[in-house]
mmCIF file of N, CA and C in Angstrom:
data_model
loop_
_atom_site.group_PDB
_atom_site.id
_atom_site.type_symbol
_atom_site.label_atom_id
_atom_site.label_comp_id
_atom_site.label_asym_id
_atom_site.label_seq_id
_atom_site.Cartn_x
_atom_site.Cartn_y
_atom_site.Cartn_z
ATOM 1 N N UNK A 1 35.463 -104.911 20.300
ATOM 2 C CA UNK A 1 34.599 -105.185 19.199
ATOM 3 C C UNK A 1 33.470 -104.151 19.083
ATOM 4 N N UNK A 2 33.131 -103.598 20.087
ATOM 5 C CA UNK A 2 32.075 -102.621 20.074
ATOM 6 C C UNK A 2 32.482 -101.409 19.252
ATOM 7 N N UNK A 3 33.738 -101.056 19.313
ATOM 8 C CA UNK A 3 34.195 -99.926 18.523
ATOM 9 C C UNK A 3 34.172 -100.288 17.050
ATOM 10 N N UNK A 4 34.574 -101.508 16.736
ATOM 11 C CA UNK A 4 34.565 -101.927 15.332
ATOM 12 C C UNK A 4 33.138 -102.008 14.817
ATOM 13 N N UNK A 5 32.230 -102.467 15.622
ATOM 14 C CA UNK A 5 30.827 -102.504 15.209
ATOM 15 C C UNK A 5 30.301 -101.070 15.018
ATOM 16 N N UNK A 6 30.702 -100.224 15.970
ATOM 17 C CA UNK A 6 30.272 -98.841 15.893
ATOM 18 C C UNK A 6 30.808 -98.189 14.624
ATOM 19 N N UNK A 7 32.064 -98.440 14.279
ATOM 20 C CA UNK A 7 32.663 -97.887 13.057
ATOM 21 C C UNK A 7 32.015 -98.492 11.814
ATOM 22 N N UNK A 8 31.645 -99.717 11.868
ATOM 23 C CA UNK A 8 30.972 -100.360 10.729
ATOM 24 C C UNK A 8 29.597 -99.728 10.514
ATOM 25 N N UNK A 9 28.905 -99.483 11.623
ATOM 26 C CA UNK A 9 27.591 -98.833 11.500
ATOM 27 C C UNK A 9 27.713 -97.406 10.955
ATOM 28 N N UNK A 10 28.724 -96.709 11.416
ATOM 29 C CA UNK A 10 28.944 -95.339 10.942
ATOM 30 C C UNK A 10 29.275 -95.371 9.450
ATOM 31 N N UNK A 11 30.128 -96.298 9.039
ATOM 32 C CA UNK A 11 30.488 -96.422 7.629
ATOM 33 C C UNK A 11 29.252 -96.771 6.811
ATOM 34 N N UNK A 12 28.453 -97.685 7.312
ATOM 35 C CA UNK A 12 27.231 -98.072 6.621
ATOM 36 C C UNK A 12 26.258 -96.890 6.532
ATOM 37 N N UNK A 13 26.141 -96.129 7.601
ATOM 38 C CA UNK A 13 25.243 -94.967 7.610
ATOM 39 C C UNK A 13 25.723 -93.910 6.616
ATOM 40 N N UNK A 14 27.023 -93.690 6.580
ATOM 41 C CA UNK A 14 27.575 -92.700 5.641
ATOM 42 C C UNK A 14 27.346 -93.172 4.209
ATOM 43 N N UNK A 15 27.535 -94.456 3.957
ATOM 44 C CA UNK A 15 27.323 -95.006 2.619
ATOM 45 C C UNK A 15 25.864 -94.858 2.212
ATOM 46 N N UNK A 16 24.958 -95.167 3.119
ATOM 47 C CA UNK A 16 23.518 -95.031 2.825
ATOM 48 C C UNK A 16 23.168 -93.573 2.566
ATOM 49 N N UNK A 17 23.681 -92.675 3.381
ATOM 50 C CA UNK A 17 23.412 -91.232 3.180
ATOM 51 C C UNK A 17 23.960 -90.754 1.844
ATOM 52 N N UNK A 18 25.136 -91.184 1.508
ATOM 53 C CA UNK A 18 25.738 -90.805 0.231
ATOM 54 C C UNK A 18 24.903 -91.345 -0.919
ATOM 55 N N UNK A 19 24.467 -92.598 -0.783
ATOM 56 C CA UNK A 19 23.622 -93.194 -1.818
ATOM 57 C C UNK A 19 22.306 -92.416 -1.970
ATOM 58 N N UNK A 20 21.657 -92.108 -0.835
ATOM 59 C CA UNK A 20 20.391 -91.343 -0.877
ATOM 60 C C UNK A 20 20.613 -89.945 -1.477
ATOM 61 N N UNK A 21 21.713 -89.315 -1.097
ATOM 62 C CA UNK A 21 22.031 -87.992 -1.648
ATOM 63 C C UNK A 21 22.207 -88.083 -3.164
ATOM 64 N N UNK A 22 22.891 -89.133 -3.623
ATOM 65 C CA UNK A 22 23.111 -89.320 -5.058
ATOM 66 C C UNK A 22 21.781 -89.560 -5.776
ATOM 67 N N UNK A 23 20.887 -90.357 -5.180
ATOM 68 C CA UNK A 23 19.579 -90.627 -5.783
ATOM 69 C C UNK A 23 18.768 -89.328 -5.877
ATOM 70 N N UNK A 24 18.752 -88.540 -4.799
ATOM 71 C CA UNK A 24 18.015 -87.267 -4.788
ATOM 72 C C UNK A 24 18.619 -86.303 -5.804
ATOM 73 N N UNK A 25 19.939 -86.231 -5.872
ATOM 74 C CA UNK A 25 20.599 -85.325 -6.821
ATOM 75 C C UNK A 25 20.281 -85.731 -8.256
ATOM 76 N N UNK A 26 20.273 -87.033 -8.523
ATOM 77 C CA UNK A 26 19.949 -87.499 -9.873
ATOM 78 C C UNK A 26 18.499 -87.166 -10.217
ATOM 79 N N UNK A 27 17.597 -87.358 -9.258
ATOM 80 C CA UNK A 27 16.184 -87.059 -9.493
ATOM 81 C C UNK A 27 15.986 -85.557 -9.753
ATOM 82 N N UNK A 28 16.659 -84.735 -8.974
ATOM 83 C CA UNK A 28 16.546 -83.274 -9.164
ATOM 84 C C UNK A 28 17.126 -82.862 -10.516
ATOM 85 N N UNK A 29 18.220 -83.489 -10.903
ATOM 86 C CA UNK A 29 18.837 -83.171 -12.204
ATOM 87 C C UNK A 29 17.896 -83.571 -13.336
ATOM 88 N N UNK A 30 17.242 -84.719 -13.204
ATOM 89 C CA UNK A 30 16.288 -85.151 -14.233
ATOM 90 C C UNK A 30 15.121 -84.169 -14.346
ATOM 91 N N UNK A 31 14.584 -83.751 -13.201
ATOM 92 C CA UNK A 31 13.481 -82.774 -13.222
ATOM 93 C C UNK A 31 13.924 -81.464 -13.873
ATOM 94 N N UNK A 32 15.098 -81.021 -13.502
ATOM 95 C CA UNK A 32 15.617 -79.772 -14.080
ATOM 96 C C UNK A 32 15.801 -79.920 -15.592
ATOM 97 N N UNK A 33 16.337 -81.073 -16.023
ATOM 98 C CA UNK A 33 16.529 -81.310 -17.444
ATOM 99 C C UNK A 33 15.173 -81.361 -18.171
ATOM 100 N N UNK A 34 14.182 -82.018 -17.562
ATOM 101 C CA UNK A 34 12.853 -82.088 -18.168
ATOM 102 C C UNK A 34 12.231 -80.694 -18.302
ATOM 103 N N UNK A 35 12.400 -79.873 -17.263
ATOM 104 C CA UNK A 35 11.880 -78.502 -17.327
ATOM 105 C C UNK A 35 12.569 -77.720 -18.451
ATOM 106 N N UNK A 36 13.881 -77.882 -18.541
ATOM 107 C CA UNK A 36 14.611 -77.196 -19.604
ATOM 108 C C UNK A 36 14.183 -77.689 -20.982
ATOM 109 N N UNK A 37 13.996 -79.005 -21.120
ATOM 110 C CA UNK A 37 13.538 -79.544 -22.402
ATOM 111 C C UNK A 37 12.153 -79.020 -22.752
ATOM 112 N N UNK A 38 11.264 -78.927 -21.734
ATOM 113 C CA UNK A 38 9.923 -78.399 -21.978
ATOM 114 C C UNK A 38 10.004 -76.929 -22.407
ATOM 115 N N UNK A 39 10.839 -76.143 -21.753
ATOM 116 C CA UNK A 39 11.020 -74.739 -22.131
ATOM 117 C C UNK A 39 11.576 -74.632 -23.557
ATOM 118 N N UNK A 40 12.511 -75.522 -23.872
ATOM 119 C CA UNK A 40 13.090 -75.519 -25.209
ATOM 120 C C UNK A 40 12.025 -75.859 -26.255
ATOM 121 N N UNK A 41 11.194 -76.862 -25.961
ATOM 122 C CA UNK A 41 10.114 -77.219 -26.888
ATOM 123 C C UNK A 41 9.128 -76.067 -27.043
ATOM 124 N N UNK A 42 8.791 -75.411 -25.937
ATOM 125 C CA UNK A 42 7.886 -74.255 -26.021
ATOM 126 C C UNK A 42 8.506 -73.134 -26.844
ATOM 127 N N UNK A 43 9.809 -72.924 -26.651
ATOM 128 C CA UNK A 43 10.491 -71.896 -27.437
ATOM 129 C C UNK A 43 10.478 -72.252 -28.921
ATOM 130 N N UNK A 44 10.668 -73.529 -29.246
ATOM 131 C CA UNK A 44 10.613 -73.958 -30.649
ATOM 132 C C UNK A 44 9.216 -73.750 -31.232
ATOM 133 N N UNK A 45 8.177 -74.058 -30.447
ATOM 134 C CA UNK A 45 6.792 -73.855 -30.908
ATOM 135 C C UNK A 45 6.550 -72.370 -31.174
ATOM 136 N N UNK A 46 6.994 -71.516 -30.242
ATOM 137 C CA UNK A 46 6.847 -70.077 -30.432
ATOM 138 C C UNK A 46 7.604 -69.600 -31.663
ATOM 139 N N UNK A 47 8.809 -70.113 -31.827
ATOM 140 C CA UNK A 47 9.622 -69.722 -32.981
ATOM 141 C C UNK A 47 8.923 -70.105 -34.286
ATOM 142 N N UNK A 48 8.367 -71.321 -34.335
ATOM 143 C CA UNK A 48 7.631 -71.740 -35.541
ATOM 144 C C UNK A 48 6.422 -70.845 -35.782
ATOM 145 N N UNK A 49 5.702 -70.514 -34.703
ATOM 146 C CA UNK A 49 4.526 -69.643 -34.840
ATOM 147 C C UNK A 49 4.948 -68.261 -35.331
ATOM 148 N N UNK A 50 6.035 -67.720 -34.787
ATOM 149 C CA UNK A 50 6.520 -66.413 -35.221
ATOM 150 C C UNK A 50 6.976 -66.432 -36.679
ATOM 151 N N UNK A 51 7.635 -67.513 -37.053
ATOM 152 C CA UNK A 51 8.072 -67.622 -38.454
ATOM 153 C C UNK A 51 6.869 -67.694 -39.386
ATOM 154 N N UNK A 52 5.862 -68.458 -38.979
ATOM 155 C CA UNK A 52 4.642 -68.565 -39.789
ATOM 156 C C UNK A 52 3.958 -67.203 -39.897
ATOM 157 N N UNK A 53 3.870 -66.494 -38.768
ATOM 158 C CA UNK A 53 3.270 -65.164 -38.773
ATOM 159 C C UNK A 53 4.099 -64.209 -39.624
ATOM 160 N N UNK A 54 5.417 -64.301 -39.528
ATOM 161 C CA UNK A 54 6.296 -63.458 -40.324
ATOM 162 C C UNK A 54 6.094 -63.728 -41.815
ATOM 163 N N UNK A 55 5.983 -65.006 -42.175
ATOM 164 C CA UNK A 55 5.746 -65.358 -43.579
ATOM 165 C C UNK A 55 4.414 -64.784 -44.061
ATOM 166 N N UNK A 56 3.401 -64.884 -43.204
ATOM 167 C CA UNK A 56 2.080 -64.361 -43.566
ATOM 168 C C UNK A 56 2.129 -62.844 -43.751
ATOM 169 N N UNK A 57 2.785 -62.162 -42.831
ATOM 170 C CA UNK A 57 2.894 -60.697 -42.923
ATOM 171 C C UNK A 57 3.709 -60.300 -44.151
ATOM 172 N N UNK A 58 4.763 -61.035 -44.429
ATOM 173 C CA UNK A 58 5.578 -60.759 -45.617
ATOM 174 C C UNK A 58 4.746 -60.934 -46.880
ATOM 175 N N UNK A 59 3.946 -61.998 -46.912
ATOM 176 C CA UNK A 59 3.081 -62.238 -48.071
ATOM 177 C C UNK A 59 2.067 -61.105 -48.223
ATOM 178 N N UNK A 60 1.449 -60.687 -47.116
ATOM 179 C CA UNK A 60 0.486 -59.581 -47.170
ATOM 180 C C UNK A 60 1.162 -58.298 -47.631
ATOM 181 N N UNK A 61 2.368 -58.042 -47.119
ATOM 182 C CA UNK A 61 3.105 -56.849 -47.524
ATOM 183 C C UNK A 61 3.377 -56.867 -49.023
ATOM 184 N N UNK A 62 3.820 -58.007 -49.526
ATOM 185 C CA UNK A 62 4.109 -58.110 -50.959
ATOM 186 C C UNK A 62 2.842 -57.911 -51.791
ATOM 187 N N UNK A 63 1.720 -58.453 -51.316
ATOM 188 C CA UNK A 63 0.451 -58.248 -52.032
ATOM 189 C C UNK A 63 0.060 -56.780 -52.021
ATOM 190 N N UNK A 64 0.217 -56.130 -50.867
ATOM 191 C CA UNK A 64 -0.098 -54.694 -50.780
ATOM 192 C C UNK A 64 0.820 -53.873 -51.674
ATOM 193 N N UNK A 65 2.097 -54.228 -51.675
ATOM 194 C CA UNK A 65 3.056 -53.500 -52.506
ATOM 195 C C UNK A 65 2.684 -53.650 -53.981
ATOM 196 N N UNK A 66 2.327 -54.868 -54.374
ATOM 197 C CA UNK A 66 1.907 -55.103 -55.756
ATOM 198 C C UNK A 66 0.657 -54.284 -56.072
ATOM 199 N N UNK A 67 -0.283 -54.263 -55.129
ATOM 200 C CA UNK A 67 -1.498 -53.480 -55.322
ATOM 201 C C UNK A 67 -1.212 -51.995 -55.443
ATOM 202 N N UNK A 68 -0.311 -51.497 -54.604
ATOM 203 C CA UNK A 68 0.041 -50.072 -54.654
ATOM 204 C C UNK A 68 0.700 -49.737 -55.984
ATOM 205 N N UNK A 69 1.581 -50.596 -56.437
ATOM 206 C CA UNK A 69 2.246 -50.361 -57.730
ATOM 207 C C UNK A 69 1.216 -50.349 -58.844
ATOM 208 N N UNK A 70 0.296 -51.312 -58.794
ATOM 209 C CA UNK A 70 -0.757 -51.382 -59.807
ATOM 210 C C UNK A 70 -1.637 -50.141 -59.768
ATOM 211 N N UNK A 71 -2.011 -49.727 -58.553
ATOM 212 C CA UNK A 71 -2.848 -48.524 -58.402
ATOM 213 C C UNK A 71 -2.102 -47.290 -58.904
ATOM 214 N N UNK A 72 -0.816 -47.218 -58.606
ATOM 215 C CA UNK A 72 -0.017 -46.078 -59.054
ATOM 216 C C UNK A 72 0.016 -46.008 -60.579
ATOM 217 N N UNK A 73 0.199 -47.163 -61.207
ATOM 218 C CA UNK A 73 0.199 -47.201 -62.669
ATOM 219 C C UNK A 73 -1.168 -46.792 -63.214
ATOM 220 N N UNK A 74 -2.231 -47.261 -62.566
ATOM 221 C CA UNK A 74 -3.587 -46.930 -63.016
ATOM 222 C C UNK A 74 -3.848 -45.434 -62.854
ATOM 223 N N UNK A 75 -3.419 -44.865 -61.732
ATOM 224 C CA UNK A 75 -3.604 -43.428 -61.505
ATOM 225 C C UNK A 75 -2.839 -42.634 -62.560
ATOM 226 N N UNK A 76 -1.621 -43.066 -62.863
ATOM 227 C CA UNK A 76 -0.829 -42.391 -63.898
ATOM 228 C C UNK A 76 -1.534 -42.482 -65.242
ATOM 229 N N UNK A 77 -2.054 -43.662 -65.547
ATOM 230 C CA UNK A 77 -2.779 -43.852 -66.812
ATOM 231 C C UNK A 77 -4.023 -42.961 -66.852
ATOM 232 N N UNK A 78 -4.765 -42.916 -65.759
ATOM 233 C CA UNK A 78 -5.973 -42.083 -65.713
ATOM 234 C C UNK A 78 -5.622 -40.595 -65.827
ATOM 235 N N UNK A 79 -4.520 -40.190 -65.216
ATOM 236 C CA UNK A 79 -4.094 -38.794 -65.315
ATOM 237 C C UNK A 79 -3.759 -38.440 -66.766
ATOM 238 N N UNK A 80 -3.087 -39.359 -67.454
ATOM 239 C CA UNK A 80 -2.768 -39.116 -68.870
ATOM 240 C C UNK A 80 -4.046 -39.048 -69.700
ATOM 241 N N UNK A 81 -4.981 -39.967 -69.429
ATOM 242 C CA UNK A 81 -6.247 -39.942 -70.165
ATOM 243 C C UNK A 81 -7.002 -38.645 -69.895
ATOM 244 N N UNK A 82 -6.963 -38.194 -68.646
ATOM 245 C CA UNK A 82 -7.651 -36.954 -68.294
ATOM 246 C C UNK A 82 -7.020 -35.764 -69.031
ATOM 247 N N UNK A 83 -5.706 -35.747 -69.113
ATOM 248 C CA UNK A 83 -5.042 -34.669 -69.844
ATOM 249 C C UNK A 83 -5.440 -34.691 -71.314
ATOM 250 N N UNK A 84 -5.510 -35.895 -71.884
ATOM 251 C CA UNK A 84 -5.926 -36.009 -73.283
ATOM 252 C C UNK A 84 -7.354 -35.513 -73.462
ATOM 253 N N UNK A 85 -8.230 -35.884 -72.550
ATOM 254 C CA UNK A 85 -9.635 -35.451 -72.641
ATOM 255 C C UNK A 85 -9.735 -33.940 -72.490
ATOM 256 N N UNK A 86 -8.977 -33.376 -71.543
ATOM 257 C CA UNK A 86 -8.984 -31.919 -71.370
ATOM 258 C C UNK A 86 -8.479 -31.225 -72.634
ATOM 259 N N UNK A 87 -7.423 -31.784 -73.238
ATOM 260 C CA UNK A 87 -6.893 -31.181 -74.472
ATOM 261 C C UNK A 87 -7.940 -31.246 -75.579
ATOM 262 N N UNK A 88 -8.625 -32.395 -75.701
ATOM 263 C CA UNK A 88 -9.668 -32.514 -76.721
ATOM 264 C C UNK A 88 -10.818 -31.561 -76.439
ATOM 265 N N UNK A 89 -11.154 -31.419 -75.170
ATOM 266 C CA UNK A 89 -12.245 -30.518 -74.802
ATOM 267 C C UNK A 89 -11.877 -29.070 -75.137
ATOM 268 N N UNK A 90 -10.631 -28.699 -74.863
ATOM 269 C CA UNK A 90 -10.189 -27.348 -75.197
ATOM 270 C C UNK A 90 -10.205 -27.131 -76.712
ATOM 271 N N UNK A 91 -9.759 -28.162 -77.450
ATOM 272 C CA UNK A 91 -9.817 -28.070 -78.912
ATOM 273 C C UNK A 91 -11.256 -27.914 -79.384
ATOM 274 N N UNK A 92 -12.143 -28.687 -78.792
ATOM 275 C CA UNK A 92 -13.558 -28.616 -79.188
ATOM 276 C C UNK A 92 -14.128 -27.247 -78.866
ATOM 277 N N UNK A 93 -13.751 -26.676 -77.745
ATOM 278 C CA UNK A 93 -14.248 -25.349 -77.391
ATOM 279 C C UNK A 93 -13.714 -24.285 -78.359
ATOM 280 N N UNK A 94 -12.451 -24.428 -78.746
ATOM 281 C CA UNK A 94 -11.888 -23.462 -79.696
ATOM 282 C C UNK A 94 -12.538 -23.588 -81.068
ATOM 283 N N UNK A 95 -12.873 -24.819 -81.448
ATOM 284 C CA UNK A 95 -13.443 -25.056 -82.770
ATOM 285 C C UNK A 95 -14.964 -24.944 -82.804
ATOM 286 N N UNK A 96 -15.617 -24.738 -81.667
ATOM 287 C CA UNK A 96 -17.079 -24.671 -81.605
ATOM 288 C C UNK A 96 -17.501 -23.287 -81.128
ATOM 289 N N UNK A 97 -17.762 -22.375 -82.051
ATOM 290 C CA UNK A 97 -18.125 -21.021 -81.649
ATOM 291 C C UNK A 97 -19.453 -20.981 -80.875
ATOM 292 N N UNK A 98 -20.379 -21.874 -81.211
ATOM 293 C CA UNK A 98 -21.643 -21.879 -80.477
ATOM 294 C C UNK A 98 -21.424 -22.294 -79.026
ATOM 295 N N UNK A 99 -20.510 -23.219 -78.836
ATOM 296 C CA UNK A 99 -20.193 -23.652 -77.478
ATOM 297 C C UNK A 99 -19.657 -22.490 -76.663
ATOM 298 N N UNK A 100 -18.831 -21.669 -77.302
ATOM 299 C CA UNK A 100 -18.318 -20.487 -76.604
ATOM 300 C C UNK A 100 -19.437 -19.522 -76.260
ATOM 301 N N UNK A 101 -20.395 -19.408 -77.167
ATOM 302 C CA UNK A 101 -21.530 -18.526 -76.883
ATOM 303 C C UNK A 101 -22.314 -19.033 -75.679
ATOM 304 N N UNK A 102 -22.523 -20.331 -75.611
ATOM 305 C CA UNK A 102 -23.264 -20.887 -74.473
ATOM 306 C C UNK A 102 -22.463 -20.732 -73.177
ATOM 307 N N UNK A 103 -21.149 -20.903 -73.247
ATOM 308 C CA UNK A 103 -20.314 -20.707 -72.061
ATOM 309 C C UNK A 103 -20.399 -19.259 -71.608
ATOM 310 N N UNK A 104 -20.320 -18.352 -72.561
ATOM 311 C CA UNK A 104 -20.418 -16.921 -72.240
ATOM 312 C C UNK A 104 -21.784 -16.604 -71.666
ATOM 313 N N UNK A 105 -22.821 -17.168 -72.245
ATOM 314 C CA UNK A 105 -24.175 -16.922 -71.758
ATOM 315 C C UNK A 105 -24.334 -17.472 -70.340
ATOM 316 N N UNK A 106 -23.773 -18.626 -70.073
ATOM 317 C CA UNK A 106 -23.857 -19.218 -68.739
ATOM 318 C C UNK A 106 -23.171 -18.326 -67.710
ATOM 319 N N UNK A 107 -22.006 -17.808 -68.070
ATOM 320 C CA UNK A 107 -21.299 -16.902 -67.159
ATOM 321 C C UNK A 107 -22.087 -15.619 -66.940
ATOM 322 N N UNK A 108 -22.712 -15.125 -67.995
ATOM 323 C CA UNK A 108 -23.515 -13.903 -67.863
ATOM 324 C C UNK A 108 -24.687 -14.138 -66.909
ATOM 325 N N UNK A 109 -25.305 -15.323 -67.001
ATOM 326 C CA UNK A 109 -26.420 -15.639 -66.090
ATOM 327 C C UNK A 109 -25.907 -15.685 -64.659
ATOM 328 N N UNK A 110 -24.736 -16.273 -64.462
ATOM 329 C CA UNK A 110 -24.158 -16.334 -63.117
ATOM 330 C C UNK A 110 -23.890 -14.934 -62.573
ATOM 331 N N UNK A 111 -23.545 -14.021 -63.464
ATOM 332 C CA UNK A 111 -23.255 -12.649 -63.037
ATOM 333 C C UNK A 111 -24.511 -11.794 -62.911
ATOM 334 N N UNK A 112 -25.682 -12.383 -63.251
ATOM 335 C CA UNK A 112 -26.941 -11.676 -63.026
ATOM 336 C C UNK A 112 -27.596 -11.081 -64.268
ATOM 337 N N UNK A 113 -27.183 -11.515 -65.454
ATOM 338 C CA UNK A 113 -27.800 -10.988 -66.681
ATOM 339 C C UNK A 113 -29.243 -11.484 -66.785
ATOM 340 N N UNK A 114 -30.067 -10.708 -67.471
ATOM 341 C CA UNK A 114 -31.450 -11.149 -67.668
ATOM 342 C C UNK A 114 -31.601 -11.742 -69.066
ATOM 343 N N UNK A 115 -32.824 -12.184 -69.394
ATOM 344 C CA UNK A 115 -33.095 -12.867 -70.662
ATOM 345 C C UNK A 115 -32.806 -11.958 -71.844
ATOM 346 N N UNK A 116 -33.168 -10.714 -71.759
ATOM 347 C CA UNK A 116 -32.960 -9.768 -72.875
ATOM 348 C C UNK A 116 -31.475 -9.602 -73.189
ATOM 349 N N UNK A 117 -30.653 -9.489 -72.136
ATOM 350 C CA UNK A 117 -29.208 -9.344 -72.354
ATOM 351 C C UNK A 117 -28.637 -10.590 -73.040
ATOM 352 N N UNK A 118 -29.086 -11.769 -72.598
ATOM 353 C CA UNK A 118 -28.609 -13.012 -73.215
ATOM 354 C C UNK A 118 -28.975 -13.064 -74.688
ATOM 355 N N UNK A 119 -30.194 -12.665 -74.979
ATOM 356 C CA UNK A 119 -30.644 -12.713 -76.376
ATOM 357 C C UNK A 119 -29.834 -11.741 -77.224
ATOM 358 N N UNK A 120 -29.543 -10.586 -76.685
ATOM 359 C CA UNK A 120 -28.839 -9.573 -77.466
ATOM 360 C C UNK A 120 -27.347 -9.873 -77.580
ATOM 361 N N UNK A 121 -26.698 -10.129 -76.448
ATOM 362 C CA UNK A 121 -25.246 -10.286 -76.431
ATOM 363 C C UNK A 121 -24.789 -11.611 -77.055
ATOM 364 N N UNK A 122 -25.545 -12.662 -76.827
ATOM 365 C CA UNK A 122 -25.119 -13.993 -77.279
ATOM 366 C C UNK A 122 -25.905 -14.469 -78.497
ATOM 367 N N UNK A 123 -26.815 -13.655 -78.964
ATOM 368 C CA UNK A 123 -27.632 -13.988 -80.131
ATOM 369 C C UNK A 123 -28.342 -15.329 -79.941
ATOM 370 N N UNK A 124 -28.942 -15.481 -78.762
ATOM 371 C CA UNK A 124 -29.678 -16.702 -78.455
ATOM 372 C C UNK A 124 -31.175 -16.463 -78.644
ATOM 373 N N UNK A 125 -31.879 -17.483 -79.091
ATOM 374 C CA UNK A 125 -33.329 -17.364 -79.144
ATOM 375 C C UNK A 125 -33.880 -17.284 -77.719
ATOM 376 N N UNK A 126 -35.069 -16.742 -77.583
ATOM 377 C CA UNK A 126 -35.684 -16.537 -76.270
ATOM 378 C C UNK A 126 -35.803 -17.869 -75.514
ATOM 379 N N UNK A 127 -36.205 -18.944 -76.179
ATOM 380 C CA UNK A 127 -36.386 -20.242 -75.519
ATOM 381 C C UNK A 127 -35.065 -20.747 -74.931
ATOM 382 N N UNK A 128 -33.964 -20.574 -75.655
ATOM 383 C CA UNK A 128 -32.672 -21.024 -75.154
ATOM 384 C C UNK A 128 -32.215 -20.156 -73.988
ATOM 385 N N UNK A 129 -32.444 -18.865 -74.070
ATOM 386 C CA UNK A 129 -32.077 -17.968 -72.974
ATOM 387 C C UNK A 129 -32.865 -18.337 -71.716
ATOM 388 N N UNK A 130 -34.153 -18.617 -71.864
ATOM 389 C CA UNK A 130 -34.964 -19.023 -70.714
ATOM 390 C C UNK A 130 -34.482 -20.357 -70.151
ATOM 391 N N UNK A 131 -34.127 -21.278 -71.034
ATOM 392 C CA UNK A 131 -33.619 -22.575 -70.595
ATOM 393 C C UNK A 131 -32.341 -22.406 -69.772
ATOM 394 N N UNK A 132 -31.421 -21.574 -70.235
ATOM 395 C CA UNK A 132 -30.189 -21.317 -69.487
ATOM 396 C C UNK A 132 -30.490 -20.719 -68.119
ATOM 397 N N UNK A 133 -31.424 -19.792 -68.076
ATOM 398 C CA UNK A 133 -31.798 -19.157 -66.805
ATOM 399 C C UNK A 133 -32.349 -20.215 -65.836
ATOM 400 N N UNK A 134 -33.241 -21.069 -66.330
ATOM 401 C CA UNK A 134 -33.841 -22.106 -65.482
ATOM 402 C C UNK A 134 -32.788 -23.107 -64.998
ATOM 403 N N UNK A 135 -31.874 -23.491 -65.894
ATOM 404 C CA UNK A 135 -30.811 -24.421 -65.495
ATOM 405 C C UNK A 135 -29.927 -23.822 -64.397
ATOM 406 N N UNK A 136 -29.584 -22.560 -64.553
ATOM 407 C CA UNK A 136 -28.746 -21.903 -63.543
ATOM 408 C C UNK A 136 -29.471 -21.828 -62.202
ATOM 409 N N UNK A 137 -30.789 -21.545 -62.223
ATOM 410 C CA UNK A 137 -31.568 -21.499 -60.975
ATOM 411 C C UNK A 137 -31.574 -22.855 -60.292
ATOM 412 N N UNK A 138 -31.756 -23.913 -61.083
ATOM 413 C CA UNK A 138 -31.760 -25.263 -60.510
ATOM 414 C C UNK A 138 -30.406 -25.631 -59.922
ATOM 415 N N UNK A 139 -29.351 -25.229 -60.622
ATOM 416 C CA UNK A 139 -28.005 -25.535 -60.121
ATOM 417 C C UNK A 139 -27.740 -24.813 -58.806
ATOM 418 N N UNK A 140 -28.228 -23.575 -58.681
ATOM 419 C CA UNK A 140 -28.046 -22.836 -57.430
ATOM 420 C C UNK A 140 -28.839 -23.459 -56.296
ATOM 421 N N UNK A 141 -30.033 -23.963 -56.585
ATOM 422 C CA UNK A 141 -30.897 -24.548 -55.558
ATOM 423 C C UNK A 141 -30.445 -25.943 -55.139
ATOM 424 N N UNK A 142 -29.655 -26.601 -55.949
ATOM 425 C CA UNK A 142 -29.227 -27.979 -55.632
ATOM 426 C C UNK A 142 -28.158 -27.995 -54.586
#
């Protein structure tokens, strides 16, 4: 009977060990699953944050693109207006002989002409010749 008791105890011990091993394995599996679920939730949170950031950046990009297109159109419009103004200015210079005289007189002053030369070459009154000289001096000093 001692052998049968001994075998019963061994069987009972093996059963208890197997049961404890199963309990520990189940507990470890639960912890591992919880860790994986937590990592998955964190990954989902990051993914949502990245998507939100991506949407924000996309919106900013589209706003910038719209602004650039608008600015490009405005620059083109301003360039056309500038060409029109330059053409009108050239027409005005061609049609305004006095304006040409003043332009010529201004260039002569820049080249070092004196008041007498301005009066003679450009047929300017003395007061206007002096005014041109003074304006040129101020422009050089500025």
